Coordinates of C-alpha atoms (C1' of nucleotides) in Angstrom, one line a residue:
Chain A
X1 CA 159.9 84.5 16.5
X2 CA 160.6 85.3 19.9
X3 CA 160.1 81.7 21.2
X4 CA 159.7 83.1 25.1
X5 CA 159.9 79.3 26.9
X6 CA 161.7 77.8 29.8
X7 CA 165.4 78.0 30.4
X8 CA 167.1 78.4 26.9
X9 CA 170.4 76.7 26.9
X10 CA 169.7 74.2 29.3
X11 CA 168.5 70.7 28.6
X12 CA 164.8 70.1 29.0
X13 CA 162.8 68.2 31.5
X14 CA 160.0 66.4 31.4
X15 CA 157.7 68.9 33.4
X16 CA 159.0 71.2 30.5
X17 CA 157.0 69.1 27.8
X18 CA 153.8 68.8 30.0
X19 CA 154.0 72.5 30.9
X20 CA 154.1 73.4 27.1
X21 CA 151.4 70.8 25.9
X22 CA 148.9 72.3 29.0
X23 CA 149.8 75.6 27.4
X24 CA 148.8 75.0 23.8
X25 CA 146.0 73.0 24.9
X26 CA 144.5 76.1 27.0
X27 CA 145.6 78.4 24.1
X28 CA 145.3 76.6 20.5
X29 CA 143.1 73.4 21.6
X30 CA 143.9 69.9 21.0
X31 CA 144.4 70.8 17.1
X32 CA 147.7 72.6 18.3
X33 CA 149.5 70.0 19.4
X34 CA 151.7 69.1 17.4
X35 CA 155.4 67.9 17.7
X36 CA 156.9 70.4 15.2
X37 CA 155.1 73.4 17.2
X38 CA 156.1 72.0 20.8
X39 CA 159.8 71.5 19.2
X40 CA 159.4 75.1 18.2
X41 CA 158.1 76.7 21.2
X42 CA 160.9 74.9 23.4
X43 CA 163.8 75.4 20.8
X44 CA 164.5 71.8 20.0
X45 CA 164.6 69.5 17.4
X46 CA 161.8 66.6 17.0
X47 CA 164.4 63.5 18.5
X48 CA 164.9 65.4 21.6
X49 CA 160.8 64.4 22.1
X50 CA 161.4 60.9 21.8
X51 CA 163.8 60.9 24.2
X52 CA 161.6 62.1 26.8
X53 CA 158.7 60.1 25.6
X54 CA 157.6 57.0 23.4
X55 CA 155.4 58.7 21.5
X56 CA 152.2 61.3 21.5
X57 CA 150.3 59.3 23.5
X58 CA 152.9 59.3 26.1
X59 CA 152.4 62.8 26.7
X60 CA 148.7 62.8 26.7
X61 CA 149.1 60.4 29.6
X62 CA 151.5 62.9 31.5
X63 CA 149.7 65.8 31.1
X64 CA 146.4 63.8 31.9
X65 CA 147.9 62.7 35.3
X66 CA 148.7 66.5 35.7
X67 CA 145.6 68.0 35.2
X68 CA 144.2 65.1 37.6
X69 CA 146.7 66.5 39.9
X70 CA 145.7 70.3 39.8
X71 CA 141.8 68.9 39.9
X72 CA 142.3 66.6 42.8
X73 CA 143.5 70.6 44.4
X74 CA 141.0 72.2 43.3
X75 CA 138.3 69.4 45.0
X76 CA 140.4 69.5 48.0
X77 CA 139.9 73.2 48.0
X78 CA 135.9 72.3 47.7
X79 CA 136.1 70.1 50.6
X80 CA 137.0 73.0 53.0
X81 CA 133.8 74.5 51.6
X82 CA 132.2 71.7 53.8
X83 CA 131.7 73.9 56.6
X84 CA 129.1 76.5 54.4
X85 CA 125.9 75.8 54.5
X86 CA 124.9 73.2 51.8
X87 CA 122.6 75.6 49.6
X88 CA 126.4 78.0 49.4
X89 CA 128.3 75.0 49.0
X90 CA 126.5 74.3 45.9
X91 CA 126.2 77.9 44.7
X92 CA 130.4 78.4 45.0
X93 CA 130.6 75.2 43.1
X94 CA 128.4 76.5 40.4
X95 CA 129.8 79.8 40.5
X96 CA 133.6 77.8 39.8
X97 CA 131.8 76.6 36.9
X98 CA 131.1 79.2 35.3
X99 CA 133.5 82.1 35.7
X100 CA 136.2 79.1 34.8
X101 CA 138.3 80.4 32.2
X102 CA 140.4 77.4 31.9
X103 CA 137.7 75.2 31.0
X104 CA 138.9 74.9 27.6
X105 CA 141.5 72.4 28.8
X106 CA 138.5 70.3 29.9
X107 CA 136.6 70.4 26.7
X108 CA 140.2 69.4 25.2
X109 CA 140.2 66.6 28.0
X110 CA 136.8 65.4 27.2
X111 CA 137.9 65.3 23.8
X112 CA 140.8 63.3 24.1
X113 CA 139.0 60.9 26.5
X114 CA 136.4 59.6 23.4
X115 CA 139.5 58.1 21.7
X116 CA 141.5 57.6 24.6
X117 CA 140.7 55.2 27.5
X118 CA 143.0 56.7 30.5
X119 CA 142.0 59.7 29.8
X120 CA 138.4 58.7 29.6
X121 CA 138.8 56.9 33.5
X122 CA 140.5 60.4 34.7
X123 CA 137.5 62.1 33.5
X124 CA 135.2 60.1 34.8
X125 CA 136.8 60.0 38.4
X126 CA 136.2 63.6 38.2
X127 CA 132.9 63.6 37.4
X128 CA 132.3 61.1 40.1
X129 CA 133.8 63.1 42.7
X130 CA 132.0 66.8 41.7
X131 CA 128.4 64.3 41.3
X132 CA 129.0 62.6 45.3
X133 CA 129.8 66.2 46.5
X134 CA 126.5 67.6 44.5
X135 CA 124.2 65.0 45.7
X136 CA 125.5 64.8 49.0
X137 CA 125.1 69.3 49.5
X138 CA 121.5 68.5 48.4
X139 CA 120.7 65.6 50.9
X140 CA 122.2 67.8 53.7
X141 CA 119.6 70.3 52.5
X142 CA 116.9 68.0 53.4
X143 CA 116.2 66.2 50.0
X144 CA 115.3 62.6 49.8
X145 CA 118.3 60.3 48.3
X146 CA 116.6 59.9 45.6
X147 CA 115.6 63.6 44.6
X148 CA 119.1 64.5 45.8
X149 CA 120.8 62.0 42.9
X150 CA 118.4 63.2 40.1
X151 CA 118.7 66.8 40.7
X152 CA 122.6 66.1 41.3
X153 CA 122.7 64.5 37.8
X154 CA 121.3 67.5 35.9
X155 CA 123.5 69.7 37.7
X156 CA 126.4 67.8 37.1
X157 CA 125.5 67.2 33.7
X158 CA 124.3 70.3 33.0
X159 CA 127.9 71.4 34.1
X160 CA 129.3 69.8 31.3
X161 CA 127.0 70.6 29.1
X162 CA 128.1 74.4 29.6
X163 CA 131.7 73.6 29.3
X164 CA 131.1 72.2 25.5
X165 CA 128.2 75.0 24.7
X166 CA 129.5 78.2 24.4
X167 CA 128.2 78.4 21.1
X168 CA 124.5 79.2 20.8
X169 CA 122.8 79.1 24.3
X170 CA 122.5 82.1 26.7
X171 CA 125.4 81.9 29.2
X172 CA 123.7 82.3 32.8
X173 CA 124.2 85.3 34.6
X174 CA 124.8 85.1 38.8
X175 CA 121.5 86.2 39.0
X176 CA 119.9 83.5 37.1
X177 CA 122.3 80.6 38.9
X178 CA 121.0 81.8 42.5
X179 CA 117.4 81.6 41.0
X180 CA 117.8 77.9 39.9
X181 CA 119.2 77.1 43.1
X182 CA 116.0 78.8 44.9
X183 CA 114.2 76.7 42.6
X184 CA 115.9 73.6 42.9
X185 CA 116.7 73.2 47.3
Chain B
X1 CA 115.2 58.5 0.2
X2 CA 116.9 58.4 -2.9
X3 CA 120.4 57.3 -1.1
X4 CA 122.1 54.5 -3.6
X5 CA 124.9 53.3 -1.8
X6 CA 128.4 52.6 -3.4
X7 CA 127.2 50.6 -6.3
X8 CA 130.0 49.1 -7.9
X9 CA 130.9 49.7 -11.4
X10 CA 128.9 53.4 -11.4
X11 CA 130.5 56.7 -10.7
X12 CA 129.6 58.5 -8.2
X13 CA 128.0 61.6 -6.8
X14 CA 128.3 64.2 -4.5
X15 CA 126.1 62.7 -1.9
X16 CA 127.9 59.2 -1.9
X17 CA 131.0 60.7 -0.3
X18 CA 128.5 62.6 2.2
X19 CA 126.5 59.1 2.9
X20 CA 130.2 57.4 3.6
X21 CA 131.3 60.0 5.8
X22 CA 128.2 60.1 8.1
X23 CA 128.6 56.2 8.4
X24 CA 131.9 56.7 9.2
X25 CA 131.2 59.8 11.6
X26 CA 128.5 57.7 13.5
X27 CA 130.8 54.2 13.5
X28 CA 134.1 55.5 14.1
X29 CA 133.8 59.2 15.3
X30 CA 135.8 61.7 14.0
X31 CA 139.2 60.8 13.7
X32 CA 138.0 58.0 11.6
X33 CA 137.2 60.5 8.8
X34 CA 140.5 60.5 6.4
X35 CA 140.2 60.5 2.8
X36 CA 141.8 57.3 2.4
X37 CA 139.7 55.5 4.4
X38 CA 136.4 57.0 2.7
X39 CA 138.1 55.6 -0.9
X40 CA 138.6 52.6 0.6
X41 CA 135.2 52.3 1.3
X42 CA 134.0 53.5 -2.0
X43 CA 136.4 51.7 -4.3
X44 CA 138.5 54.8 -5.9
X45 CA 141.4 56.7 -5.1
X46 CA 142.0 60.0 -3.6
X47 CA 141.9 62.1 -7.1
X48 CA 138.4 61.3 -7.1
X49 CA 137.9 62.7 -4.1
X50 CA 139.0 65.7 -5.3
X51 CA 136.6 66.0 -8.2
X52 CA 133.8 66.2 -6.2
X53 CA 135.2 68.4 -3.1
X54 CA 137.8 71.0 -3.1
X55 CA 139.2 70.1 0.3
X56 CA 138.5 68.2 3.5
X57 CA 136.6 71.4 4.9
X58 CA 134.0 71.1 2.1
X59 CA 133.3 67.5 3.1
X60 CA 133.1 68.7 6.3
X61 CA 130.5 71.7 5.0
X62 CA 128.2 68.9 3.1
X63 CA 128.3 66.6 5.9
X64 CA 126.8 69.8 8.4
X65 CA 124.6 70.8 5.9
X66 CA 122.5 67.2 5.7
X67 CA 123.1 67.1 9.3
X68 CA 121.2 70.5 9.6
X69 CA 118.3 68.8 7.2
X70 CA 117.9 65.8 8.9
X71 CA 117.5 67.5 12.3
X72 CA 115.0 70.2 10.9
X73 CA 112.7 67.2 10.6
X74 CA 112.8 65.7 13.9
X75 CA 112.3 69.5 15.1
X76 CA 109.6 69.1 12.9
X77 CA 108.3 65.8 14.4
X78 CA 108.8 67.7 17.7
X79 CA 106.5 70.2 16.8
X80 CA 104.0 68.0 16.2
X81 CA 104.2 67.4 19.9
X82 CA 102.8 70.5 20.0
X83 CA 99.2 68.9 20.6
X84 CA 100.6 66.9 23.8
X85 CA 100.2 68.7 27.0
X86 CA 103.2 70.3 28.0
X87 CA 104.6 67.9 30.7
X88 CA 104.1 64.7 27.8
X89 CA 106.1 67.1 25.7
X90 CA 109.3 68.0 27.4
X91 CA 109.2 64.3 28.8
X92 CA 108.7 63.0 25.1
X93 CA 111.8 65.3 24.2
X94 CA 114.0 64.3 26.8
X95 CA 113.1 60.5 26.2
X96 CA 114.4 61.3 22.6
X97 CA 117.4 62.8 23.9
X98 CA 118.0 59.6 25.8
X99 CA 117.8 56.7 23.5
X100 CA 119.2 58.3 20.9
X101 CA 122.1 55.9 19.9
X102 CA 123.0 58.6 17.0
X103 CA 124.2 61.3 19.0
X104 CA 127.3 60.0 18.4
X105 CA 126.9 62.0 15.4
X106 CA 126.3 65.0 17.4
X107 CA 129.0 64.6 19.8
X108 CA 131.6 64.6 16.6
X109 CA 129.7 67.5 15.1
X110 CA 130.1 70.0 18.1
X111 CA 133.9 68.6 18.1
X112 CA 133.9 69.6 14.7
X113 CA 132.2 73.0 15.9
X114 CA 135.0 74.0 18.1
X115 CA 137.6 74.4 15.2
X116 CA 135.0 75.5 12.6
X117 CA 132.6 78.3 12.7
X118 CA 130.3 76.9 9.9
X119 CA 129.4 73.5 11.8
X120 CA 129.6 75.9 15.4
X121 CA 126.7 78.3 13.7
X122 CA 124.6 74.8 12.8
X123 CA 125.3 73.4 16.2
X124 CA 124.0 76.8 17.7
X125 CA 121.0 77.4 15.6
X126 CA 120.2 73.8 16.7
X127 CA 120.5 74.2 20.1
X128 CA 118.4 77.9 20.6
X129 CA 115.2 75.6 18.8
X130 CA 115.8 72.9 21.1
X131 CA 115.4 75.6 24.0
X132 CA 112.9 78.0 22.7
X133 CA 110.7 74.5 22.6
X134 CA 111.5 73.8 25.7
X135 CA 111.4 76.9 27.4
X136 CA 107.8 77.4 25.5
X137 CA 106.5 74.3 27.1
X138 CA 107.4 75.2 30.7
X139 CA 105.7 78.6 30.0
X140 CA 102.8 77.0 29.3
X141 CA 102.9 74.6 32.5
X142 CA 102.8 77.7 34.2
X143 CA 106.3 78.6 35.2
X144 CA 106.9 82.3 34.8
X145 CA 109.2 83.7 32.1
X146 CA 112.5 84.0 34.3
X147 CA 112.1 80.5 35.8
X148 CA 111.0 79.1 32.5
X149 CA 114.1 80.4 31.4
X150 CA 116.7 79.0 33.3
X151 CA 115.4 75.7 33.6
X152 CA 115.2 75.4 30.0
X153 CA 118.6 76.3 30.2
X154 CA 119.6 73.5 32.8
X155 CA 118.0 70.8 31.0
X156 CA 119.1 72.5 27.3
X157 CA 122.7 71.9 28.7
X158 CA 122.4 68.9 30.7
X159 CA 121.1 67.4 27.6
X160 CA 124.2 68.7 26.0
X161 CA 126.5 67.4 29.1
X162 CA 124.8 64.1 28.7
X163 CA 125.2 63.3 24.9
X164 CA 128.8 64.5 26.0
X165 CA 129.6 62.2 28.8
X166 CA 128.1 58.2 28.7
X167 CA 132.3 58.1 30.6
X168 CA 131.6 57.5 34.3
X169 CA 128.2 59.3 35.3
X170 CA 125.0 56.7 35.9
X171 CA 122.8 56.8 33.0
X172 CA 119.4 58.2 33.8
X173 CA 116.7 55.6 34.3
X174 CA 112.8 56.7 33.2
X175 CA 112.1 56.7 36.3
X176 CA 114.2 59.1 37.1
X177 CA 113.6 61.0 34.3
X178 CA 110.0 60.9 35.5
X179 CA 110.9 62.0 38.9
X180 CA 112.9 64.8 37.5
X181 CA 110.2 66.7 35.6
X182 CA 108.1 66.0 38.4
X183 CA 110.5 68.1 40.4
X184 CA 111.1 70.7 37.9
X185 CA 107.0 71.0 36.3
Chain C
dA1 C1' 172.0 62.0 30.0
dC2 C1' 170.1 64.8 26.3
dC3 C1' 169.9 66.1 21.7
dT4 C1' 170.7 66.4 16.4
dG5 C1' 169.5 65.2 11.8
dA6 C1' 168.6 62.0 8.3
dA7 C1' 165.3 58.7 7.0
dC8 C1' 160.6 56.4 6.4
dA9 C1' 155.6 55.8 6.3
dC10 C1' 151.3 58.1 6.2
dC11 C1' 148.0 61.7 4.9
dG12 C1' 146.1 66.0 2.6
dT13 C1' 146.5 68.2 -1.7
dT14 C1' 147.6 69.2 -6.7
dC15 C1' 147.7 68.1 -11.4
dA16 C1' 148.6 66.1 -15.9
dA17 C1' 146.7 62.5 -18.2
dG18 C1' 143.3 58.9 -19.1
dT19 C1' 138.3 57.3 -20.3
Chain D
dA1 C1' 132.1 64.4 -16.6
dC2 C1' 134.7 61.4 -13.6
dC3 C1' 138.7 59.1 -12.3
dT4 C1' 143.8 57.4 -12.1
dG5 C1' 148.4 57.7 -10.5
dA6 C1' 152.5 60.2 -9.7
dA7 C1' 154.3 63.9 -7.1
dC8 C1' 154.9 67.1 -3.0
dA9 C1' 154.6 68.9 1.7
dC10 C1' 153.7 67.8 6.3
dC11 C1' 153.7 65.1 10.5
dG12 C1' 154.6 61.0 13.7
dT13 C1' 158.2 57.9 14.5
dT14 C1' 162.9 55.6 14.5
dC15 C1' 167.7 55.5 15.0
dA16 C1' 172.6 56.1 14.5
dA17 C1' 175.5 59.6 15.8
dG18 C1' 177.0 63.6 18.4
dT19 C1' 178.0 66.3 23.1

DNA sequence: ACCTGAACACCGTTCAAGT
DNA sequence: ACCTGAACACCGTTCAAGT
C-alpha cells in the first residue's frame, strides 16, 4: 500500500487531480478512473474531490484541456519540422505515430469523446491540425490538391486506425512505413 | 430469422436478451448497456436476468459471439466478390465500409475489446480476413507481395481509423474514394 | 481554503421464494 | 424452467461539520 503520490501532508491542488487522472488513464484506461482509486492514490477522502470539482465530468474537462495543451506542444514541435523536406516531414510524423507509447491516452480520449461533446471538439481540432499539416507536406511534394487531400485522409485515418488496432493486424515496421511513403509521394 | 422480439406475456430466451442488447449497443452505444435498462425494455426484473446469464461478461460473450456470426456472412458475401475483378472488389469493400450505418456496433465492440480479451480475439480474427482479402486482391492487380502488403495495411487501418472518427475529419466522398484506388491500384 | 465522514440513489450481483 | 423481490456491496454525489 505504498501510495507513492504528490506531497503527502499538504493539501492538494487541482493539477494534483489532473496529474493523477492522466496517470491512470495512461496506466489502467478509462475503466480505472474511479473516485475511490484517485482518493486512494492521493490519500484523501471522496468530499475533498468535490471540492476541487463538480463532479466526474469536471475532471474530464480539465484533463481534456491538458492533454490539448501537451498536443498543441507537440504540433508546435512539428511545425519546426517545416524546414525538412516534405517527403521527411511526413515520414517523422509517421514515425511519432507509431513508436508513441502514450497513445493509449488517445484511444482513452477517443473513447471519452463518443459520449462526451468537448472532448469530441478537442479531438477533432487535433485531427484537423495533423490532416492540414499531412495534406499540405504532400502538395509541397508536387501533388495536385486534390490527390494531396485523399492521400492525406488515409494517412490520417489510417493513423487512428493504428492507435485503436493493436489487436490483430501486423504492426508496420520502419521499413515498411518508408516503403508506403515511396509508394505514396 | 427466427428472432421473436419481446412478446409480452411469454418468457423468454437466451437470444431475447442478446437481440435487446445489440439494439441497445447500436442505438445507444455502450454505456447504454445496464441491466436495468435491458429489463426495462423487456418487461422483467433483474433476477431474470440472472437466470439466463451468470454475469454482465456473459452478456457481453453472447453479444460477440452473434456479432462474430453475423460478420462471417458478409465475409461470405465478400467472397463472392471473388468473381469481380480486383479493383471492383476492394472498391466494392470499401464502399461497404462507408455506408455502413452499423459500425456503430463495431466501434462499441472494439471498446469492448480493449478491456476484454474474448471480444479483442473476435475483433482481431475479423480484422486479419478483412486484410488477407484485401491484400489478396491487390496481389492480383499486380502489386508485389511487400507493397501488397502495406497498403492493405493502410487501408485495413484507415478503415479502422474511419469507423473510429465521423468527429471532425471530412467524410470521404465516392469520388474520392474513386480517386484513391486509382492512386493506390 | 481544504478536507472528513455520514448519508443517499443507483447499479451489479446473490438468493430464497414463488409459479 | 423461469421469474419476483428483498438484500448487499460499490460508486457517484451532496452536505454539514471540522481544521
Amino acid at each position: 500500500m505504498s501510495s507513492t503520490s504528490a506531497r503527502r501532508g499538504t493539501r492538494l491542488a487541482t493539477d494534483d487531480w489532473t496529474d493523477a487522472a492522466l496517470e491512470v488513464l495512461r496506466t489502467q484506461g478509462r475503466a480505472g478512473i474511479t473516485i475511490n482509486a484517485l482518493c486512494d492514490h492521493l490519500g484523501v477522502t471522496r468530499g475533498s474531490f468535490y471540492w476541487h470539482f463538480a463532479d466526474l465530468d469536471a475532471l474530464k474537462e480539465a484533463v481534456t484541456e491538458r492533454w490539448c495543451k501537451d498536443t498543441g506542444q507537440v504540433l508546435e514541435a512539428l511545425a519546426v519540422l517545416q524546414q525538412l523536406p516534405p517527403v521527411d516531414r511526413v515520414r517523422a510524423m509517421t514515425m511519432h505515430l507509431l513508436d508513441e507509447g502514450s497513445s493509449s491516452i488517445e484511444v482513452a480520449l477517443r473513447d471519452w469523446a463518443r459520449t462526451d461533446a468537448k472532448v469530441a471538439e478537442a479531438v477533432a481540432e487535433a485531427d484537423r491540425t495533423v490532416f492540414a499539416a499531412v495534406e499540405q507536406a504532400l502538395v509541397q511534394i508536387g501533388r495536385s490538391a486534390a490527390d494531396a487531400r485523399v492521400l492525406a485522409g488515409v494517412l490520417v485515418y489510417a493513423g487512428i486506425g493504428f492507435a485503436h488496432g493493436d489487436h490483430g493486424l501486423p504492426r508496420p515496421t520502419p521499413d515498411e512505413v518508408d516503403r508506403l511513403l515511396t509508394l505514396i509521394t
